[in-house]
Amino acid sequence: MKERILVTGGTGYIGSHTVVELQNSGYEVIIVDNLSNSRADVVDNIEKITGIRPEFEQVDCLDYAGMDAVFTKYPGIKGIIHFAASKAVGESVQKPLLYYRNNLVSLINLLELMPKHNVPGIIFSSSCTVYGQPDKLPVTEEAPIKKAESPYGNTKQINEEIIRDTVASGSPIHAILLRYFNPIGAHPTALIGELPNGVPQNLIPYLTQTAIGIREKLSVFGDDYNTPDGSCIRDYIYVVDLAKAHVIAMNRILENKQKDKVEVFNIGTGRGLSVLELIHAFESSTGVKLNYQIAGRRAGDIEQVWADPSYANNELGWKAETSIEETLRSAWNWQLKLREKGVQ
Ligand code: NAD
Ligand code: WQD
């Protein structure tokens, strides 16, 4: 058994896939989640996949004393992967203080508790949202950080700075900031996946819900952008490939292989796909016809962004490997499984 790792937000979408990969690599995992955007039965499904039940504590990262007690209960935690956050961009515009409190204070609590409990490493879930609309594509880690488009995006920028400032002040912390592009898909077992709350705001859950008949039509937000087919371009990365990047990053921290105490990596495929290309890839890889229409642009959308992942490829030895077809089939299988379970 390798070291003990604390995964905040570990019953969530990316967290649950990462717990599976950590366990498959021999790590012992303790999940902390307040279940504000996930369900406790995710723990059962992780156990079904790996054969190992992770420890689970229903604690809010905002609760300093509760988090302190978790570190005391599980001594010797070597690393934290911090997924817990509120993540709905639109909601963050309506409820900025909820987003600033949840996303900033959760991290601050962890950074205060790490030296107290001798926890050396933290991996932080950052986002390509910090780049806004990049001047150059594909975007590298050196690209300037643009003014955030939403309070959510701003929490990612501020949290990156909080980590840098804390390390610069002499705190004995090692950190890796992973800037995810657009994570999609579900585990090949279809036992875990994305569980959107209410009407999905993100493309893939809306698309698969339309394909299965929960939604009538997918709206393509704009076909008049300055892109080859006029629709927006993103870098869609398979969630299992993304999960694996966390295991490699954690190994790197614990094996003291970092070049700096704070490192940043783009976690994307390096391939930009338009909304229309993605729809056609979904249709051809699943054989399911999709009802869609061209609609007006969505306020605040970035026209095009995709990663230059070469730093992660070369330095971490990690690469996104899964084809878009396989990724989209996994998202569809997950939607079919949700219907089977009666989840709408
Ligand atoms: P998710 O909502 O599925 O998972 C987050 C989990 O954190 C949920 O299980 C939720 O219950 C939990 N949580 C929230 N606040 C908490 C708190 N105060 N205490 C304890 N638990 C709390 O989201 P996800 O898509 O898995 O995202 C994980 C992380 O990755 C987030 O930080 C998100 O901002 C970041 N990220 C996500 C995407 C994306 O498109 N999904 C892209 C870039 C970055
Ligand atoms: C993808 C593309 C839409 C829905 C958001 C956050 C970002 C990051 C990932 C966390 C866009 C188009 C969508 C629909 C559509 N999260 N679309 N019809 O906007 O790239 O990023 O999630 O950090 O911060 O902003 O993802 O899935 O919402 O949209 O045409 O019904 O699909 O316009 O081009 P986005 P998305």
Short mmCIF file of C-alpha atoms and ligand atoms in Angstrom, two decimals:
data_model
loop_
_atom_site.label_atom_id
_atom_site.label_comp_id
_atom_site.label_asym_id
_atom_site.label_seq_id
_atom_site.Cartn_x
_atom_site.Cartn_y
_atom_site.Cartn_z
CA MET A 1 0.00 0.00 0.00
CA LYS A 2 1.34 3.43 -0.97
CA GLU A 3 0.76 6.64 0.94
CA ARG A 4 -2.48 8.05 2.29
CA ILE A 5 -4.09 10.70 0.13
CA LEU A 6 -6.97 12.99 1.06
CA VAL A 7 -9.32 13.74 -1.82
CA THR A 8 -11.72 16.62 -1.22
CA GLY A 9 -14.73 16.53 -3.51
CA GLY A 10 -13.95 12.85 -4.03
CA THR A 11 -17.55 11.79 -4.67
CA GLY A 12 -17.87 14.41 -7.43
CA TYR A 13 -17.40 13.90 -11.15
CA ILE A 14 -13.63 14.27 -11.59
CA GLY A 15 -12.89 13.34 -7.97
CA SER A 16 -14.55 9.92 -8.18
CA HIS A 17 -12.64 8.98 -11.34
CA THR A 18 -9.42 10.12 -9.67
CA VAL A 19 -10.09 8.07 -6.54
CA VAL A 20 -10.41 4.99 -8.79
CA GLU A 21 -7.06 5.70 -10.46
CA LEU A 22 -5.35 6.44 -7.13
CA GLN A 23 -6.59 3.16 -5.68
CA ASN A 24 -5.59 1.28 -8.82
CA SER A 25 -2.09 2.72 -8.32
CA GLY A 26 -1.94 1.50 -4.73
CA TYR A 27 -2.74 4.71 -2.86
CA GLU A 28 -4.96 4.64 0.21
CA VAL A 29 -7.71 7.22 -0.22
CA ILE A 30 -9.75 9.23 2.24
CA ILE A 31 -12.60 11.15 0.64
CA VAL A 32 -14.02 14.30 2.18
CA ASP A 33 -17.19 15.61 0.58
CA ASN A 34 -20.20 17.53 1.89
CA LEU A 35 -22.40 15.91 -0.81
CA SER A 36 -23.60 19.35 -1.96
CA ASN A 37 -23.21 18.19 -5.57
CA SER A 38 -22.81 14.41 -5.38
CA ARG A 39 -24.24 11.31 -3.77
CA ALA A 40 -22.96 8.97 -1.10
CA ASP A 41 -23.57 5.88 -3.26
CA VAL A 42 -20.65 6.95 -5.44
CA VAL A 43 -18.49 5.38 -2.71
CA ASP A 44 -20.23 2.02 -3.30
CA ASN A 45 -19.60 2.30 -7.03
CA ILE A 46 -15.94 3.15 -6.55
CA GLU A 47 -15.70 -0.01 -4.43
CA LYS A 48 -17.41 -2.02 -7.19
CA ILE A 49 -14.81 -0.82 -9.70
CA THR A 50 -11.65 -1.19 -7.63
CA GLY A 51 -12.61 -3.79 -5.04
CA ILE A 52 -11.46 -1.38 -2.35
CA ARG A 53 -13.75 0.85 -0.32
CA PRO A 54 -12.24 4.29 0.18
CA GLU A 55 -12.72 5.92 3.56
CA PHE A 56 -15.48 8.52 3.36
CA GLU A 57 -16.09 11.47 5.66
CA GLN A 58 -19.07 13.72 5.07
CA VAL A 59 -17.44 16.96 6.14
CA ASP A 60 -17.57 20.48 4.73
CA CYS A 61 -14.18 21.91 3.81
CA LEU A 62 -15.43 25.21 5.23
CA ASP A 63 -15.57 23.57 8.67
CA TYR A 64 -12.04 24.11 9.99
CA ALA A 65 -12.55 22.04 13.14
CA GLY A 66 -14.19 19.23 11.15
CA MET A 67 -11.28 19.15 8.71
CA ASP A 68 -8.77 19.30 11.57
CA ALA A 69 -10.49 16.22 13.03
CA VAL A 70 -10.18 14.36 9.71
CA PHE A 71 -6.39 14.89 9.66
CA THR A 72 -6.22 13.72 13.28
CA LYS A 73 -8.34 10.64 12.59
CA TYR A 74 -6.16 9.63 9.60
CA PRO A 75 -2.59 10.43 10.60
CA GLY A 76 0.19 10.48 8.03
CA ILE A 77 -1.73 11.91 5.06
CA LYS A 78 0.97 12.72 2.50
CA GLY A 79 -0.99 14.57 -0.12
CA ILE A 80 -4.25 16.32 -0.84
CA ILE A 81 -6.09 16.53 -4.13
CA HIS A 82 -8.44 19.45 -3.76
CA PHE A 83 -11.47 19.13 -6.04
CA ALA A 84 -14.13 20.44 -3.65
CA ALA A 85 -15.57 23.64 -5.07
CA SER A 86 -18.72 25.15 -6.49
CA LYS A 87 -18.39 25.10 -10.26
CA ALA A 88 -21.45 26.49 -12.06
CA VAL A 89 -20.32 29.58 -13.95
CA GLY A 90 -23.82 31.10 -14.31
CA GLU A 91 -24.74 30.50 -10.68
CA SER A 92 -21.52 32.19 -9.61
CA VAL A 93 -22.69 35.41 -11.28
CA GLN A 94 -25.96 35.23 -9.30
CA LYS A 95 -24.35 34.18 -6.00
CA PRO A 96 -20.78 35.52 -5.98
CA LEU A 97 -20.35 35.45 -2.21
CA LEU A 98 -21.32 31.78 -2.03
CA TYR A 99 -18.62 31.05 -4.65
CA TYR A 100 -15.96 33.24 -3.04
CA ARG A 101 -16.64 31.77 0.39
CA ASN A 102 -16.82 28.13 -0.67
CA ASN A 103 -13.93 28.11 -3.10
CA LEU A 104 -11.52 30.42 -1.26
CA VAL A 105 -12.12 29.48 2.39
CA SER A 106 -12.02 25.73 1.65
CA LEU A 107 -8.53 26.12 0.20
CA ILE A 108 -7.37 28.47 2.97
CA ASN A 109 -8.46 25.94 5.60
CA LEU A 110 -6.43 23.21 3.88
CA LEU A 111 -3.34 25.40 3.52
CA GLU A 112 -3.52 26.23 7.23
CA LEU A 113 -4.02 22.61 8.25
CA MET A 114 -1.27 21.15 6.05
CA PRO A 115 1.75 22.33 8.09
CA LYS A 116 -0.09 21.57 11.33
CA HIS A 117 -0.47 17.92 10.27
CA ASN A 118 2.78 17.67 8.29
CA VAL A 119 1.07 17.17 4.94
CA PRO A 120 3.63 18.05 2.27
CA GLY A 121 1.74 18.12 -1.03
CA ILE A 122 -1.37 19.52 -2.65
CA ILE A 123 -2.79 19.28 -6.15
CA PHE A 124 -5.25 22.00 -7.02
CA SER A 125 -8.02 21.77 -9.65
CA SER A 126 -7.53 24.84 -11.76
CA SER A 127 -9.06 25.54 -15.13
CA CYS A 128 -8.35 26.80 -18.63
CA THR A 129 -10.84 29.51 -17.72
CA VAL A 130 -7.86 31.44 -16.27
CA TYR A 131 -6.66 32.13 -19.85
CA GLY A 132 -9.92 33.72 -21.06
CA GLN A 133 -9.64 34.13 -24.84
CA PRO A 134 -5.90 33.50 -25.40
CA ASP A 135 -4.04 35.68 -27.90
CA LYS A 136 -2.15 32.64 -29.21
CA LEU A 137 -3.40 29.09 -29.77
CA PRO A 138 -2.72 26.47 -28.65
CA VAL A 139 -2.35 28.07 -25.24
CA THR A 140 0.73 27.36 -23.11
CA GLU A 141 1.15 27.72 -19.36
CA GLU A 142 3.08 30.95 -20.00
CA ALA A 143 0.09 32.72 -21.55
CA PRO A 144 -1.06 35.74 -19.56
CA ILE A 145 -3.93 35.32 -17.13
CA LYS A 146 -6.87 37.37 -18.42
CA LYS A 147 -9.45 39.14 -16.27
CA ALA A 148 -11.93 36.50 -15.19
CA GLU A 149 -15.30 36.35 -16.97
CA SER A 150 -17.15 35.20 -13.84
CA PRO A 151 -16.79 35.00 -10.05
CA TYR A 152 -16.20 31.24 -10.52
CA GLY A 153 -13.29 31.89 -12.88
CA ASN A 154 -11.98 34.52 -10.51
CA THR A 155 -11.91 31.99 -7.64
CA LYS A 156 -9.59 29.80 -9.73
CA GLN A 157 -7.24 32.74 -10.40
CA ILE A 158 -7.27 33.88 -6.77
CA ASN A 159 -6.73 30.34 -5.49
CA GLU A 160 -3.70 29.92 -7.73
CA GLU A 161 -2.32 33.15 -6.22
CA ILE A 162 -3.17 32.08 -2.67
CA ILE A 163 -1.12 28.91 -3.19
CA ARG A 164 1.83 30.82 -4.71
CA ASP A 165 1.82 33.44 -1.93
CA THR A 166 1.60 30.78 0.78
CA VAL A 167 4.55 28.84 -0.63
CA ALA A 168 6.54 32.07 -1.17
CA SER A 169 5.99 32.95 2.51
CA GLY A 170 7.99 29.87 3.50
CA SER A 171 5.20 27.38 4.16
CA PRO A 172 6.64 23.86 3.67
CA ILE A 173 4.10 23.07 0.97
CA HIS A 174 4.61 21.61 -2.50
CA ALA A 175 1.88 22.24 -5.01
CA ILE A 176 0.86 21.35 -8.52
CA LEU A 177 -1.82 23.39 -10.25
CA LEU A 178 -3.55 21.42 -12.97
CA ARG A 179 -5.41 23.56 -15.47
CA TYR A 180 -8.09 21.30 -16.91
CA PHE A 181 -9.62 21.99 -20.29
CA ASN A 182 -13.12 20.49 -20.87
CA PRO A 183 -13.47 17.14 -19.05
CA ILE A 184 -16.11 14.82 -20.55
CA GLY A 185 -17.14 11.17 -20.59
CA ALA A 186 -17.53 8.56 -17.89
CA HIS A 187 -15.77 5.50 -16.53
CA PRO A 188 -15.87 2.54 -18.99
CA THR A 189 -17.85 0.52 -16.42
CA ALA A 190 -20.58 3.23 -16.46
CA LEU A 191 -20.60 2.91 -12.67
CA ILE A 192 -19.48 6.52 -12.15
CA GLY A 193 -19.94 9.62 -14.29
CA GLU A 194 -21.23 13.16 -14.30
CA LEU A 195 -24.47 13.85 -12.40
CA PRO A 196 -25.69 17.27 -13.46
CA ASN A 197 -28.12 19.02 -11.16
CA GLY A 198 -31.27 20.17 -12.99
CA VAL A 199 -30.96 21.44 -16.56
CA PRO A 200 -27.34 20.91 -17.63
CA GLN A 201 -25.36 24.00 -18.57
CA ASN A 202 -22.47 22.08 -20.12
CA LEU A 203 -22.50 20.70 -23.63
CA ILE A 204 -22.07 16.95 -23.17
CA PRO A 205 -24.70 16.31 -20.49
CA TYR A 206 -27.17 18.46 -22.46
CA LEU A 207 -26.28 16.57 -25.62
CA THR A 208 -26.70 13.10 -24.11
CA GLN A 209 -29.94 14.11 -22.35
CA THR A 210 -31.25 15.32 -25.72
CA ALA A 211 -30.16 12.14 -27.45
CA ILE A 212 -32.08 10.06 -24.89
CA GLY A 213 -35.18 12.27 -25.08
CA ILE A 214 -35.08 14.11 -21.75
CA ARG A 215 -34.48 17.40 -23.64
CA GLU A 216 -36.14 18.15 -26.95
CA LYS A 217 -33.33 19.86 -28.80
CA LEU A 218 -29.72 20.85 -28.29
CA SER A 219 -29.04 24.50 -29.08
CA VAL A 220 -25.69 25.20 -30.69
CA PHE A 221 -24.73 28.54 -29.21
CA GLY A 222 -23.57 30.44 -32.28
CA ASP A 223 -22.42 29.53 -35.80
CA ASP A 224 -21.03 32.95 -36.66
CA TYR A 225 -17.74 32.81 -34.76
CA ASN A 226 -14.44 33.26 -36.50
CA THR A 227 -13.79 29.49 -36.68
CA PRO A 228 -13.85 27.14 -39.71
CA ASP A 229 -17.51 26.09 -39.21
CA GLY A 230 -18.56 29.12 -37.14
CA SER A 231 -19.15 27.24 -33.84
CA CYS A 232 -16.93 27.54 -30.76
CA ILE A 233 -13.84 25.38 -30.33
CA ARG A 234 -12.79 23.60 -27.12
CA ASP A 235 -10.32 20.95 -25.98
CA TYR A 236 -12.46 18.04 -24.74
CA ILE A 237 -10.51 15.65 -22.53
CA TYR A 238 -11.61 12.21 -21.36
CA VAL A 239 -12.18 12.28 -17.60
CA VAL A 240 -10.22 9.04 -17.05
CA ASP A 241 -7.17 10.48 -18.85
CA LEU A 242 -7.56 13.57 -16.67
CA ALA A 243 -7.82 11.42 -13.53
CA LYS A 244 -4.57 9.65 -14.44
CA ALA A 245 -2.76 13.00 -14.63
CA HIS A 246 -3.50 13.47 -10.91
CA VAL A 247 -1.84 10.18 -9.99
CA ILE A 248 1.28 11.12 -11.94
CA ALA A 249 1.32 14.60 -10.40
CA MET A 250 0.98 13.12 -6.92
CA ASN A 251 3.83 10.67 -7.58
CA ARG A 252 5.93 13.61 -8.73
CA ILE A 253 5.33 15.57 -5.52
CA LEU A 254 5.94 12.60 -3.23
CA GLU A 255 9.07 11.52 -5.10
CA ASN A 256 10.48 15.07 -4.88
CA LYS A 257 10.74 15.37 -8.64
CA GLN A 258 9.35 18.89 -8.90
CA LYS A 259 11.41 21.63 -10.52
CA ASP A 260 9.65 24.29 -8.43
CA LYS A 261 7.59 24.15 -5.27
CA VAL A 262 4.64 25.34 -7.33
CA GLU A 263 4.23 23.90 -10.80
CA VAL A 264 1.52 24.47 -13.38
CA PHE A 265 0.42 22.07 -16.11
CA ASN A 266 -2.16 22.29 -18.85
CA ILE A 267 -4.20 19.10 -18.88
CA GLY A 268 -5.75 18.87 -22.31
CA THR A 269 -5.45 16.88 -25.50
CA GLY A 270 -3.97 19.54 -27.76
CA ARG A 271 -6.90 19.01 -30.16
CA GLY A 272 -9.51 21.69 -30.68
CA LEU A 273 -13.00 20.50 -31.70
CA SER A 274 -15.94 22.69 -32.67
CA VAL A 275 -19.41 22.15 -31.24
CA LEU A 276 -20.61 20.95 -34.64
CA GLU A 277 -17.66 18.58 -35.03
CA LEU A 278 -18.42 17.16 -31.61
CA ILE A 279 -22.09 16.61 -32.49
CA HIS A 280 -21.10 14.78 -35.68
CA ALA A 281 -18.52 12.69 -33.80
CA PHE A 282 -21.23 11.75 -31.28
CA GLU A 283 -23.61 10.70 -34.05
CA SER A 284 -21.04 8.64 -35.92
CA SER A 285 -19.53 6.95 -32.87
CA THR A 286 -22.85 6.01 -31.21
CA GLY A 287 -25.14 5.70 -34.24
CA VAL A 288 -27.62 7.94 -32.42
CA LYS A 289 -29.13 10.88 -34.31
CA LEU A 290 -29.21 14.15 -32.45
CA ASN A 291 -31.89 16.81 -32.69
CA TYR A 292 -30.11 20.16 -32.71
CA GLN A 293 -30.60 23.70 -33.93
CA ILE A 294 -28.36 26.69 -34.37
CA ALA A 295 -29.16 29.30 -31.74
CA GLY A 296 -27.72 32.67 -30.77
CA ARG A 297 -24.41 33.07 -29.00
CA ARG A 298 -24.26 32.43 -25.25
CA ALA A 299 -23.13 35.48 -23.26
CA GLY A 300 -19.59 35.18 -21.93
CA ASP A 301 -18.51 32.30 -24.20
CA ILE A 302 -14.90 32.13 -25.31
CA GLU A 303 -14.64 31.75 -29.09
CA GLN A 304 -11.87 29.17 -29.16
CA VAL A 305 -9.40 27.63 -26.78
CA TRP A 306 -7.33 24.48 -26.80
CA ALA A 307 -4.27 23.38 -24.92
CA ASP A 308 -0.64 23.06 -25.72
CA PRO A 309 -0.13 20.05 -23.42
CA SER A 310 3.54 19.53 -24.36
CA TYR A 311 4.86 20.58 -20.95
CA ALA A 312 2.70 17.92 -19.25
CA ASN A 313 3.56 15.40 -22.00
CA ASN A 314 7.31 15.91 -21.64
CA GLU A 315 7.71 16.77 -17.96
CA LEU A 316 5.05 14.53 -16.38
CA GLY A 317 5.23 11.82 -19.00
CA TRP A 318 1.44 12.03 -19.24
CA LYS A 319 -0.62 12.17 -22.41
CA ALA A 320 -4.33 12.12 -23.16
CA GLU A 321 -4.74 8.81 -24.97
CA THR A 322 -8.41 8.16 -25.51
CA SER A 323 -10.06 8.95 -28.84
CA ILE A 324 -13.00 11.32 -28.99
CA GLU A 325 -15.17 8.47 -30.33
CA GLU A 326 -14.47 6.23 -27.34
CA THR A 327 -14.92 9.18 -24.99
CA LEU A 328 -18.32 10.06 -26.47
CA ARG A 329 -19.42 6.42 -26.35
CA SER A 330 -18.57 6.38 -22.64
CA ALA A 331 -20.72 9.49 -22.10
CA TRP A 332 -23.60 7.82 -23.97
CA ASN A 333 -23.26 4.55 -22.03
CA TRP A 334 -23.40 6.57 -18.82
CA GLN A 335 -26.60 8.29 -19.98
CA LEU A 336 -28.10 4.87 -20.80
CA LYS A 337 -27.10 3.61 -17.35
CA LEU A 338 -28.76 6.63 -15.70
CA ARG A 339 -32.00 5.81 -17.51
CA GLU A 340 -31.72 2.20 -16.38
CA LYS A 341 -31.42 3.45 -12.81
CA GLY A 342 -34.36 5.81 -13.29
CA VAL A 343 -32.26 8.96 -12.85
CA GLN A 344 -33.57 11.77 -15.08
P1 NAD B 1 -18.35 18.24 -8.94
O1 NAD B 1 -19.34 19.25 -8.49
O2 NAD B 1 -18.85 17.00 -9.57
O3 NAD B 1 -17.41 17.82 -7.73
C1 NAD B 1 -17.10 18.70 -6.67
C2 NAD B 1 -17.40 17.98 -5.37
O4 NAD B 1 -17.05 18.84 -4.28
C3 NAD B 1 -18.87 17.62 -5.21
O5 NAD B 1 -18.97 16.26 -4.86
C4 NAD B 1 -19.35 18.50 -4.06
O6 NAD B 1 -20.34 17.86 -3.27
C5 NAD B 1 -18.07 18.75 -3.29
N1 NAD B 1 -18.00 20.01 -2.53
C6 NAD B 1 -18.29 21.27 -2.96
N2 NAD B 1 -18.05 22.14 -1.98
C7 NAD B 1 -17.62 21.44 -0.91
C8 NAD B 1 -17.22 21.77 0.41
N3 NAD B 1 -17.25 23.03 0.86
N4 NAD B 1 -16.82 20.78 1.25
C9 NAD B 1 -16.80 19.49 0.83
N5 NAD B 1 -17.17 19.11 -0.40
C10 NAD B 1 -17.58 20.08 -1.25
O7 NAD B 1 -17.32 19.02 -9.90
P2 NAD B 1 -16.19 18.43 -10.85
O8 NAD B 1 -16.60 18.68 -12.24
O9 NAD B 1 -15.79 17.09 -10.42
O10 NAD B 1 -15.02 19.46 -10.55
C11 NAD B 1 -14.00 19.19 -9.62
C12 NAD B 1 -13.04 20.37 -9.56
O11 NAD B 1 -12.50 20.59 -10.86
C13 NAD B 1 -13.68 21.68 -9.15
O12 NAD B 1 -12.75 22.39 -8.36
C14 NAD B 1 -13.91 22.38 -10.46
O13 NAD B 1 -13.93 23.78 -10.29
C15 NAD B 1 -12.69 21.94 -11.23
N6 NAD B 1 -12.85 22.00 -12.69
C16 NAD B 1 -13.92 21.37 -13.26
C17 NAD B 1 -14.08 21.44 -14.64
C18 NAD B 1 -15.28 20.81 -15.28
O14 NAD B 1 -15.60 21.18 -16.41
N7 NAD B 1 -15.93 19.83 -14.68
C19 NAD B 1 -13.15 22.13 -15.42
C20 NAD B 1 -12.07 22.74 -14.80
C21 NAD B 1 -11.93 22.67 -13.42
C1 WQD B 2 -18.75 24.01 -24.42
C2 WQD B 2 -19.16 24.56 -25.77
C3 WQD B 2 -20.76 26.34 -25.68
C4 WQD B 2 -24.10 23.99 -24.13
C5 WQD B 2 -17.28 25.71 -18.84
C6 WQD B 2 -16.70 26.70 -17.88
C7 WQD B 2 -15.23 26.47 -17.72
C8 WQD B 2 -14.91 25.02 -17.39
C9 WQD B 2 -15.64 24.06 -18.26
C10 WQD B 2 -14.54 24.79 -15.06
C11 WQD B 2 -19.28 26.08 -25.79
C12 WQD B 2 -21.34 25.14 -26.37
C13 WQD B 2 -22.85 24.40 -24.58
C14 WQD B 2 -25.18 23.94 -25.04
C15 WQD B 2 -23.71 24.68 -26.79
N1 WQD B 2 -15.28 24.68 -16.07
N2 WQD B 2 -22.67 24.74 -25.89
N3 WQD B 2 -24.94 24.29 -26.35
O1 WQD B 2 -18.19 26.97 -21.61
O2 WQD B 2 -16.19 25.68 -22.45
O3 WQD B 2 -16.60 25.85 -20.07
O4 WQD B 2 -17.02 24.40 -18.34
O5 WQD B 2 -13.54 25.37 -14.82
O6 WQD B 2 -14.80 27.35 -16.72
O7 WQD B 2 -16.94 28.00 -18.38
O8 WQD B 2 -18.09 24.43 -21.42
O9 WQD B 2 -19.67 22.60 -21.83
O10 WQD B 2 -20.58 24.87 -21.15
O11 WQD B 2 -19.59 24.57 -23.41
O12 WQD B 2 -23.55 25.01 -27.98
O13 WQD B 2 -26.31 23.63 -24.68
O14 WQD B 2 -20.47 24.07 -26.07
O15 WQD B 2 -21.16 27.52 -26.33
O16 WQD B 2 -18.82 26.49 -27.03
P1 WQD B 2 -17.29 25.83 -21.48
P2 WQD B 2 -19.56 24.07 -21.88
#
